[in-house]
Amino acid sequence: MSSQQQEWIALAAVILIAGISIFRWWQRRKRGDSGCSHCEKSCSSPETTSRKLD
Amino acid sequence: MTPTKPSDLIASDKNQNKQAVIAVVGNPNTGKSTLFNLLTGMRQKVANYPGVTVEKRIGELTIGERRFQLIDLPGTYSLAAHSPDERAAIDVLLGRIGDMPAPDAVLVVVDATNIKRNLFVATEVLELGIPVVIALNMVDIAESQHISIDVAALATRLNTVVIPTIAAATRHENLEPLKAALATAVDKTSPKPWALLEDVKQAAAALATELATECAAQTPPSPQQPAAYEVQRALIDKGGEAEKRLVDIFGSNLSRRLQLLRDKLTSGQTLAERDANERYAYIAKILDGIVQVPAGNQQRSLTERIDQIVSHPIIGSLLFVLVMATVFQAVFSWATPLMDLIDGTAGWVTDQVYATLPEGAIASLLADGVVAGVGSVVIFLPQILILFAFIIVLEDSGYMARAAFLMDRSMRWCGLSGHSFVPMLSSFACAVPAIMGTRVIPDTRDRIATIMAAPFMTCSARLPVYALLIAAFIPRQHYFYGLVNLQGLVLLGLYLLGIVGGVLTAFLLKRTILRGSAPTFLMELPPYRTPNIKSVLVRLIERAKAFLVRAGTVIFFVSVVVWSLAYFPRSEILAAEFERQKLAVEASVQIEAAREQAILVLENELAAAQMEQSLLGRMGKTIAPVFKPLGWDWKLSAAVIASFPAREVVIAVLGTTYAVGSDVDEEDEGLRERVRNAAWPDGKKVFTPGIALGLMVFYALCLQCAATVVIIYRETNSWRWPAFAWVYMTGLGYLGALACAQLG
């Protein structure tokens, strides 16, 4: 495989990964999530919220 | 303790086809949310109540063929609303929230170990005339404390159903009888409302009728007719949420009318005092002879003995600092072997990629993009888990509540109270839930001051950045016979810097634009308990999963995109020039080792040159002048800019940029070495101690988190505060880094 072919394949992979990531993020935003999995996990994590007191 | 038969007490006479609504009410710390989770399982949705930023949790309970809607209301000690959370709870009970119907029944969760105080809100709910089921929760703990309760007699005296329950993450009992009781309660004809303060109820009803007439006389007629109970609450809770709302609708004249009525109804004490006195007398009468509490409770006395030391103003504060210092020492001392293992694995994967695939873009994408980017973040998993293991154990043992109590004094100094400590503590994990947690703060000014201070606390996303820079630039020096290490001390210092930044911000805000009196703080100190290992492990696994999912999604995405920006476009001219020079070296250098070394130098020069003319290189160079006074090179400037949406991204970006443009030899020791060896074109090191410290200070103070900015907007309903927070924190971070660079 030539270096140019490799570059095209790598670029296509990057675009595909970016596209899927953005699509999934947008879908979650549409569902009303904050779009940030880190924050949502933290929210549901009992040690991090004041809700644990309830 | 055996459950009473619900069917004996409640008759079924309503139609069974509609989806009935059950509200869940209770004090904080009663296991209310755990019980809610156990009853609804995963069938839950979370939203805000219309118009307010109070979280509404609705779940579905299925009993046989029937489905019920369960609403988990915010924990409250009484129906006297003094915060948006408590107001939402009353609005739900009165059916005054949008198109939500009034509940068909209420499940009141009562802590069996603290029944007297818990019955305060239970009796208030009973007055409303809605069918009530009481879950007498934590009966196992009550039994272990030798507290005996005659459940059947309690149910008879309260004229409602009482089910003793155990609802914990590891054990639950009597859920089926509770479900059956709820299913029966929703079909019951609503009991007649009553009031402990009958004269107050009548006066409130008369005023509500007057106000309704005034509403009807308006042109057009006002739809906001007050409920009699709302007026009753406004009378009792002077200055509370109910009065505020009625004044909003009917004008300040209503305050005078309410006060005239209060003066008529009381003598020598406020209505709130009269309500509390009469209610506790009523509860004492109900509990007389059916609850036996041993005089000297062993566990409580042990708790009190420990508290004499732990909650002591001086000894307790010293102990707190010692505990936190130990945590940070452990984060660095214990994590090293595991981090080395992950680092070694990432290095091995990189070697395998280069050995298996032909040299070119695909190998670079996998090795320099995916492995270097994701690997550089995953390596911090052991440190994050050690930190959270400590935090979870300290919370579960009851120590953190004491820390909040101790912190109340410090909070008071900056105009806040211990109310703000729980959100501040939460923000050590993530500022987003912390900012949402400020909803429990009754005063709006205190709430905004806490929201502005919370993002300063060192969240889990800052930890990898600190860990990388400390490991790279702070020597592993040990003091006091190896007990104290310098790296741990620096980490502790950065955590303290965040705390100081937050506290000073609150201090300044509370003395300027958010000026107001210091709030009162009331908090329950739970007894000390031995943490449940299983529960600690479950939560640690949750945290690890959250971190790895983040690394596998957001960090993976960023790594791949940054790699492409750092790799493309490729310069054919540079590649041709490299080939020409390589041929010249091969022809001129005879000794094999020297030839290989010369070619390696050429390869490194090519990689650096290709990156400089890449998209990332051009962007970095454009932005670099802004950060030049801080002593940052264009790679670091680009990494910092890329990390504004999420600060831990900087690790992945540095991992990728320094990998793409770095030595490709097998002795490479990972990102720490690459960052340590990063140099300007003239060979001078990029990271001097001052610049490295400046970068840490920048990350300690700067607001690099899009989710936090969005949540500040959501919680304050204005772009003014998130814009202020972003400009203020970024400016502070910049100035801090500038000071370090100039002084260092």
mmCIF file of N, CA and C in Angstrom, chain B residues 515-610:
data_model
loop_
_atom_site.group_PDB
_atom_site.id
_atom_site.type_symbol
_atom_site.label_atom_id
_atom_site.label_comp_id
_atom_site.label_asym_id
_atom_site.label_seq_id
_atom_site.Cartn_x
_atom_site.Cartn_y
_atom_site.Cartn_z
ATOM 1 N N ARG B 515 -24.234 40.781 48.352
ATOM 2 C CA ARG B 515 -24.234 41.090 49.784
ATOM 3 C C ARG B 515 -25.538 40.623 50.440
ATOM 4 N N GLY B 516 -25.407 40.024 51.617
ATOM 5 C CA GLY B 516 -26.585 39.557 52.362
ATOM 6 C C GLY B 516 -26.142 38.953 53.674
ATOM 7 N N SER B 517 -27.114 38.672 54.554
ATOM 8 C CA SER B 517 -26.748 38.132 55.869
ATOM 9 C C SER B 517 -26.303 36.674 55.755
ATOM 10 N N ALA B 518 -25.474 36.236 56.717
ATOM 11 C CA ALA B 518 -24.997 34.840 56.717
ATOM 12 C C ALA B 518 -26.169 33.912 57.044
ATOM 13 N N PRO B 519 -26.353 32.855 56.275
ATOM 14 C CA PRO B 519 -27.501 31.992 56.483
ATOM 15 C C PRO B 519 -27.319 31.065 57.687
ATOM 16 N N THR B 520 -28.446 30.533 58.189
ATOM 17 C CA THR B 520 -28.355 29.541 59.263
ATOM 18 C C THR B 520 -28.147 28.165 58.646
ATOM 19 N N PHE B 521 -27.497 27.290 59.380
ATOM 20 C CA PHE B 521 -27.205 25.950 58.841
ATOM 21 C C PHE B 521 -27.557 24.906 59.878
ATOM 22 N N LEU B 522 -28.425 24.000 59.473
ATOM 23 C CA LEU B 522 -28.836 22.922 60.362
ATOM 24 C C LEU B 522 -28.526 21.620 59.653
ATOM 25 N N MET B 523 -27.770 20.741 60.287
ATOM 26 C CA MET B 523 -27.490 19.479 59.587
ATOM 27 C C MET B 523 -27.472 18.327 60.566
ATOM 28 N N GLU B 524 -27.883 17.174 60.047
ATOM 29 C CA GLU B 524 -27.951 15.993 60.884
ATOM 30 C C GLU B 524 -26.626 15.243 60.790
ATOM 31 N N LEU B 525 -26.025 14.924 61.931
ATOM 32 C CA LEU B 525 -24.778 14.154 61.901
ATOM 33 C C LEU B 525 -25.134 12.679 62.080
ATOM 34 N N PRO B 526 -24.960 11.873 61.039
ATOM 35 C CA PRO B 526 -25.314 10.458 61.170
ATOM 36 C C PRO B 526 -24.350 9.740 62.110
ATOM 37 N N PRO B 527 -24.772 8.622 62.727
ATOM 38 C CA PRO B 527 -23.821 7.895 63.579
ATOM 39 C C PRO B 527 -22.692 7.305 62.739
ATOM 40 N N TYR B 528 -21.541 7.095 63.366
ATOM 41 C CA TYR B 528 -20.420 6.470 62.638
ATOM 42 C C TYR B 528 -20.780 5.031 62.304
ATOM 43 N N ARG B 529 -20.451 4.635 61.107
ATOM 44 C CA ARG B 529 -20.742 3.264 60.674
ATOM 45 C C ARG B 529 -19.503 2.700 59.986
ATOM 46 N N THR B 530 -19.363 1.357 60.039
ATOM 47 C CA THR B 530 -18.289 0.716 59.283
ATOM 48 C C THR B 530 -18.726 0.651 57.829
ATOM 49 N N PRO B 531 -17.937 1.197 56.906
ATOM 50 C CA PRO B 531 -18.361 1.171 55.499
ATOM 51 C C PRO B 531 -18.537 -0.256 54.989
ATOM 52 N N ASN B 532 -19.557 -0.425 54.149
ATOM 53 C CA ASN B 532 -19.809 -1.730 53.552
ATOM 54 C C ASN B 532 -18.867 -1.900 52.351
ATOM 55 N N ILE B 533 -18.011 -2.943 52.448
ATOM 56 C CA ILE B 533 -16.981 -3.141 51.414
ATOM 57 C C ILE B 533 -17.624 -3.298 50.035
ATOM 58 N N LYS B 534 -18.742 -4.057 50.008
ATOM 59 C CA LYS B 534 -19.393 -4.320 48.714
ATOM 60 C C LYS B 534 -19.878 -3.000 48.101
ATOM 61 N N SER B 535 -20.493 -2.172 48.961
ATOM 62 C CA SER B 535 -21.016 -0.894 48.479
ATOM 63 C C SER B 535 -19.871 -0.006 47.967
ATOM 64 N N VAL B 536 -18.759 -0.003 48.699
ATOM 65 C CA VAL B 536 -17.597 0.803 48.275
ATOM 66 C C VAL B 536 -17.085 0.308 46.919
ATOM 67 N N LEU B 537 -17.007 -1.021 46.790
ATOM 68 C CA LEU B 537 -16.488 -1.586 45.537
ATOM 69 C C LEU B 537 -17.425 -1.281 44.371
ATOM 70 N N VAL B 538 -18.746 -1.413 44.618
ATOM 71 C CA VAL B 538 -19.718 -1.150 43.549
ATOM 72 C C VAL B 538 -19.560 0.287 43.049
ATOM 73 N N ARG B 539 -19.407 1.228 43.977
ATOM 74 C CA ARG B 539 -19.289 2.631 43.580
ATOM 75 C C ARG B 539 -17.945 2.921 42.910
ATOM 76 N N LEU B 540 -16.906 2.220 43.358
ATOM 77 C CA LEU B 540 -15.604 2.392 42.709
ATOM 78 C C LEU B 540 -15.644 1.870 41.274
ATOM 79 N N ILE B 541 -16.324 0.727 41.099
ATOM 80 C CA ILE B 541 -16.435 0.159 39.744
ATOM 81 C C ILE B 541 -17.220 1.124 38.851
ATOM 82 N N GLU B 542 -18.291 1.723 39.422
ATOM 83 C CA GLU B 542 -19.073 2.734 38.681
ATOM 84 C C GLU B 542 -18.166 3.862 38.211
ATOM 85 N N ARG B 543 -17.315 4.326 39.145
ATOM 86 C CA ARG B 543 -16.417 5.444 38.843
ATOM 87 C C ARG B 543 -15.402 5.041 37.762
ATOM 88 N N ALA B 544 -14.865 3.815 37.887
ATOM 89 C CA ALA B 544 -13.894 3.337 36.900
ATOM 90 C C ALA B 544 -14.559 3.230 35.526
ATOM 91 N N LYS B 545 -15.806 2.714 35.534
ATOM 92 C CA LYS B 545 -16.526 2.576 34.262
ATOM 93 C C LYS B 545 -16.755 3.946 33.628
ATOM 94 N N ALA B 546 -17.162 4.919 34.468
ATOM 95 C CA ALA B 546 -17.417 6.271 33.956
ATOM 96 C C ALA B 546 -16.147 6.848 33.330
ATOM 97 N N PHE B 547 -15.019 6.635 34.004
ATOM 98 C CA PHE B 547 -13.741 7.160 33.526
ATOM 99 C C PHE B 547 -13.333 6.482 32.215
ATOM 100 N N LEU B 548 -13.495 5.150 32.176
ATOM 101 C CA LEU B 548 -13.080 4.414 30.980
ATOM 102 C C LEU B 548 -14.009 4.693 29.800
ATOM 103 N N VAL B 549 -15.306 4.860 30.087
ATOM 104 C CA VAL B 549 -16.251 5.205 29.013
ATOM 105 C C VAL B 549 -15.867 6.558 28.429
ATOM 106 N N ARG B 550 -15.501 7.467 29.321
ATOM 107 C CA ARG B 550 -15.070 8.796 28.877
ATOM 108 C C ARG B 550 -13.819 8.669 27.995
ATOM 109 N N ALA B 551 -12.868 7.852 28.460
ATOM 110 C CA ALA B 551 -11.635 7.664 27.679
ATOM 111 C C ALA B 551 -11.948 7.001 26.345
ATOM 112 N N GLY B 552 -12.937 6.103 26.356
ATOM 113 C CA GLY B 552 -13.268 5.352 25.142
ATOM 114 C C GLY B 552 -14.125 6.144 24.172
ATOM 115 N N THR B 553 -14.741 7.230 24.613
ATOM 116 C CA THR B 553 -15.620 8.000 23.726
ATOM 117 C C THR B 553 -15.039 9.387 23.442
ATOM 118 N N VAL B 554 -15.147 10.276 24.423
ATOM 119 C CA VAL B 554 -14.730 11.665 24.191
ATOM 120 C C VAL B 554 -13.228 11.765 23.928
ATOM 121 N N ILE B 555 -12.437 11.109 24.793
ATOM 122 C CA ILE B 555 -10.977 11.206 24.648
ATOM 123 C C ILE B 555 -10.533 10.534 23.348
ATOM 124 N N PHE B 556 -11.162 9.394 23.024
ATOM 125 C CA PHE B 556 -10.847 8.691 21.775
ATOM 126 C C PHE B 556 -11.129 9.611 20.580
ATOM 127 N N PHE B 557 -12.302 10.246 20.603
ATOM 128 C CA PHE B 557 -12.696 11.173 19.534
ATOM 129 C C PHE B 557 -11.688 12.324 19.416
ATOM 130 N N VAL B 558 -11.383 12.922 20.563
ATOM 131 C CA VAL B 558 -10.457 14.068 20.543
ATOM 132 C C VAL B 558 -9.071 13.626 20.062
ATOM 133 N N SER B 559 -8.611 12.465 20.539
ATOM 134 C CA SER B 559 -7.276 11.976 20.155
ATOM 135 C C SER B 559 -7.179 11.805 18.644
ATOM 136 N N VAL B 560 -8.221 11.194 18.080
ATOM 137 C CA VAL B 560 -8.201 10.909 16.644
ATOM 138 C C VAL B 560 -8.252 12.213 15.847
ATOM 139 N N VAL B 561 -9.117 13.135 16.278
ATOM 140 C CA VAL B 561 -9.245 14.411 15.558
ATOM 141 C C VAL B 561 -7.940 15.218 15.677
ATOM 142 N N VAL B 562 -7.386 15.262 16.892
ATOM 143 C CA VAL B 562 -6.145 16.025 17.090
ATOM 144 C C VAL B 562 -5.004 15.399 16.287
ATOM 145 N N TRP B 563 -4.985 14.052 16.264
ATOM 146 C CA TRP B 563 -3.946 13.393 15.456
ATOM 147 C C TRP B 563 -4.050 13.843 14.004
ATOM 148 N N SER B 564 -5.305 13.865 13.470
ATOM 149 C CA SER B 564 -5.467 14.232 12.055
ATOM 150 C C SER B 564 -5.042 15.685 11.830
ATOM 151 N N LEU B 565 -5.349 16.552 12.802
ATOM 152 C CA LEU B 565 -4.936 17.958 12.665
ATOM 153 C C LEU B 565 -3.412 18.095 12.746
ATOM 154 N N ALA B 566 -2.791 17.205 13.556
ATOM 155 C CA ALA B 566 -1.331 17.273 13.703
ATOM 156 C C ALA B 566 -0.605 16.557 12.553
ATOM 157 N N TYR B 567 -1.324 15.704 11.819
ATOM 158 C CA TYR B 567 -0.672 14.894 10.776
ATOM 159 C C TYR B 567 -0.855 15.488 9.372
ATOM 160 N N PHE B 568 -2.044 16.085 9.158
ATOM 161 C CA PHE B 568 -2.373 16.608 7.823
ATOM 162 C C PHE B 568 -2.280 18.128 7.789
ATOM 163 N N PRO B 569 -1.987 18.757 6.646
ATOM 164 C CA PRO B 569 -1.601 18.125 5.389
ATOM 165 C C PRO B 569 -0.135 17.689 5.420
ATOM 166 N N ARG B 570 0.206 16.681 4.619
ATOM 167 C CA ARG B 570 1.594 16.228 4.525
ATOM 168 C C ARG B 570 2.308 17.034 3.435
ATOM 169 N N SER B 571 3.486 17.478 3.727
ATOM 170 C CA SER B 571 4.233 18.250 2.734
ATOM 171 C C SER B 571 5.102 17.314 1.883
ATOM 172 N N GLU B 572 4.811 17.299 0.593
ATOM 173 C CA GLU B 572 5.589 16.469 -0.341
ATOM 174 C C GLU B 572 7.009 17.007 -0.457
ATOM 175 N N ILE B 573 7.131 18.334 -0.384
ATOM 176 C CA ILE B 573 8.456 18.966 -0.523
ATOM 177 C C ILE B 573 9.373 18.516 0.622
ATOM 178 N N LEU B 574 8.814 18.546 1.838
ATOM 179 C CA LEU B 574 9.606 18.128 3.007
ATOM 180 C C LEU B 574 9.999 16.652 2.888
ATOM 181 N N ALA B 575 9.022 15.830 2.434
ATOM 182 C CA ALA B 575 9.297 14.388 2.314
ATOM 183 C C ALA B 575 10.403 14.144 1.273
ATOM 184 N N ALA B 576 10.328 14.887 0.152
ATOM 185 C CA ALA B 576 11.333 14.723 -0.907
ATOM 186 C C ALA B 576 12.711 15.170 -0.408
ATOM 187 N N GLU B 577 12.735 16.279 0.330
ATOM 188 C CA GLU B 577 13.991 16.783 0.874
ATOM 189 C C GLU B 577 14.616 15.769 1.841
ATOM 190 N N PHE B 578 13.700 15.119 2.680
ATOM 191 C CA PHE B 578 14.167 14.097 3.616
ATOM 192 C C PHE B 578 14.780 12.927 2.854
ATOM 193 N N GLU B 579 14.112 12.493 1.798
ATOM 194 C CA GLU B 579 14.608 11.352 1.009
ATOM 195 C C GLU B 579 15.989 11.683 0.423
ATOM 196 N N ARG B 580 16.147 12.941 -0.056
ATOM 197 C CA ARG B 580 17.419 13.365 -0.657
ATOM 198 C C ARG B 580 18.542 13.328 0.383
ATOM 199 N N GLN B 581 18.211 13.877 1.587
ATOM 200 C CA GLN B 581 19.229 13.917 2.653
ATOM 201 C C GLN B 581 19.544 12.508 3.160
ATOM 202 N N LYS B 582 18.520 11.656 3.184
ATOM 203 C CA LYS B 582 18.714 10.279 3.670
ATOM 204 C C LYS B 582 19.661 9.524 2.729
ATOM 205 N N LEU B 583 19.448 9.716 1.405
ATOM 206 C CA LEU B 583 20.317 9.055 0.424
ATOM 207 C C LEU B 583 21.754 9.550 0.565
ATOM 208 N N ALA B 584 21.863 10.860 0.813
ATOM 209 C CA ALA B 584 23.199 11.446 0.977
ATOM 210 C C ALA B 584 23.904 10.850 2.186
ATOM 211 N N VAL B 585 23.147 10.682 3.293
ATOM 212 C CA VAL B 585 23.723 10.095 4.512
ATOM 213 C C VAL B 585 24.141 8.653 4.246
ATOM 214 N N GLU B 586 23.265 7.906 3.578
ATOM 215 C CA GLU B 586 23.566 6.491 3.308
ATOM 216 C C GLU B 586 24.817 6.339 2.452
ATOM 217 N N ALA B 587 24.984 7.327 1.555
ATOM 218 C CA ALA B 587 26.151 7.254 0.665
ATOM 219 C C ALA B 587 27.429 7.700 1.365
ATOM 220 N N SER B 588 27.305 8.649 2.291
ATOM 221 C CA SER B 588 28.506 9.242 2.877
ATOM 222 C C SER B 588 28.953 8.591 4.191
ATOM 223 N N VAL B 589 28.010 8.092 5.001
ATOM 224 C CA VAL B 589 28.393 7.545 6.316
ATOM 225 C C VAL B 589 28.593 6.032 6.182
ATOM 226 N N GLN B 590 29.788 5.579 6.505
ATOM 227 C CA GLN B 590 30.138 4.177 6.297
ATOM 228 C C GLN B 590 29.781 3.306 7.507
ATOM 229 N N ILE B 591 29.982 3.861 8.720
ATOM 230 C CA ILE B 591 29.746 3.046 9.928
ATOM 231 C C ILE B 591 28.241 2.919 10.144
ATOM 232 N N GLU B 592 27.767 1.654 10.347
ATOM 233 C CA GLU B 592 26.318 1.385 10.388
ATOM 234 C C GLU B 592 25.624 2.121 11.533
ATOM 235 N N ALA B 593 26.218 2.068 12.748
ATOM 236 C CA ALA B 593 25.587 2.690 13.925
ATOM 237 C C ALA B 593 25.458 4.197 13.725
ATOM 238 N N ALA B 594 26.523 4.809 13.198
ATOM 239 C CA ALA B 594 26.498 6.259 12.973
ATOM 240 C C ALA B 594 25.472 6.607 11.909
ATOM 241 N N ARG B 595 25.367 5.748 10.892
ATOM 242 C CA ARG B 595 24.418 5.998 9.800
ATOM 243 C C ARG B 595 22.978 5.965 10.333
ATOM 244 N N GLU B 596 22.693 4.923 11.163
ATOM 245 C CA GLU B 596 21.343 4.787 11.728
ATOM 246 C C GLU B 596 20.988 5.985 12.612
ATOM 247 N N GLN B 597 21.995 6.425 13.374
ATOM 248 C CA GLN B 597 21.774 7.582 14.259
ATOM 249 C C GLN B 597 21.475 8.835 13.438
ATOM 250 N N ALA B 598 22.222 9.023 12.355
ATOM 251 C CA ALA B 598 22.022 10.207 11.500
ATOM 252 C C ALA B 598 20.644 10.167 10.848
ATOM 253 N N ILE B 599 20.225 8.964 10.426
ATOM 254 C CA ILE B 599 18.892 8.837 9.787
ATOM 255 C C ILE B 599 17.783 9.110 10.812
ATOM 256 N N LEU B 600 18.005 8.632 12.072
ATOM 257 C CA LEU B 600 17.015 8.863 13.142
ATOM 258 C C LEU B 600 16.847 10.365 13.396
ATOM 259 N N VAL B 601 17.985 11.084 13.395
ATOM 260 C CA VAL B 601 17.927 12.544 13.594
ATOM 261 C C VAL B 601 17.139 13.188 12.460
ATOM 262 N N LEU B 602 17.395 12.711 11.237
ATOM 263 C CA LEU B 602 16.678 13.254 10.079
ATOM 264 C C LEU B 602 15.180 12.979 10.190
ATOM 265 N N GLU B 603 14.832 11.761 10.626
ATOM 266 C CA GLU B 603 13.420 11.386 10.764
ATOM 267 C C GLU B 603 12.717 12.287 11.788
ATOM 268 N N ASN B 604 13.411 12.531 12.888
ATOM 269 C CA ASN B 604 12.836 13.410 13.924
ATOM 270 C C ASN B 604 12.641 14.826 13.388
ATOM 271 N N GLU B 605 13.629 15.295 12.643
ATOM 272 C CA GLU B 605 13.521 16.641 12.072
ATOM 273 C C GLU B 605 12.355 16.718 11.090
ATOM 274 N N LEU B 606 12.193 15.648 10.303
ATOM 275 C CA LEU B 606 11.082 15.611 9.340
ATOM 276 C C LEU B 606 9.746 15.631 10.072
ATOM 277 N N ALA B 607 9.633 14.765 11.127
ATOM 278 C CA ALA B 607 8.379 14.694 11.884
ATOM 279 C C ALA B 607 8.036 16.054 12.472
ATOM 280 N N ALA B 608 9.050 16.727 13.040
ATOM 281 C CA ALA B 608 8.813 18.048 13.645
ATOM 282 C C ALA B 608 8.422 19.075 12.589
ATOM 283 N N ALA B 609 9.094 19.016 11.417
ATOM 284 C CA ALA B 609 8.805 19.978 10.343
ATOM 285 C C ALA B 609 7.410 19.744 9.771
ATOM 286 N N GLN B 610 7.055 18.443 9.601
ATOM 287 C CA GLN B 610 5.717 18.124 9.075
ATOM 288 C C GLN B 610 4.644 18.640 10.043
#
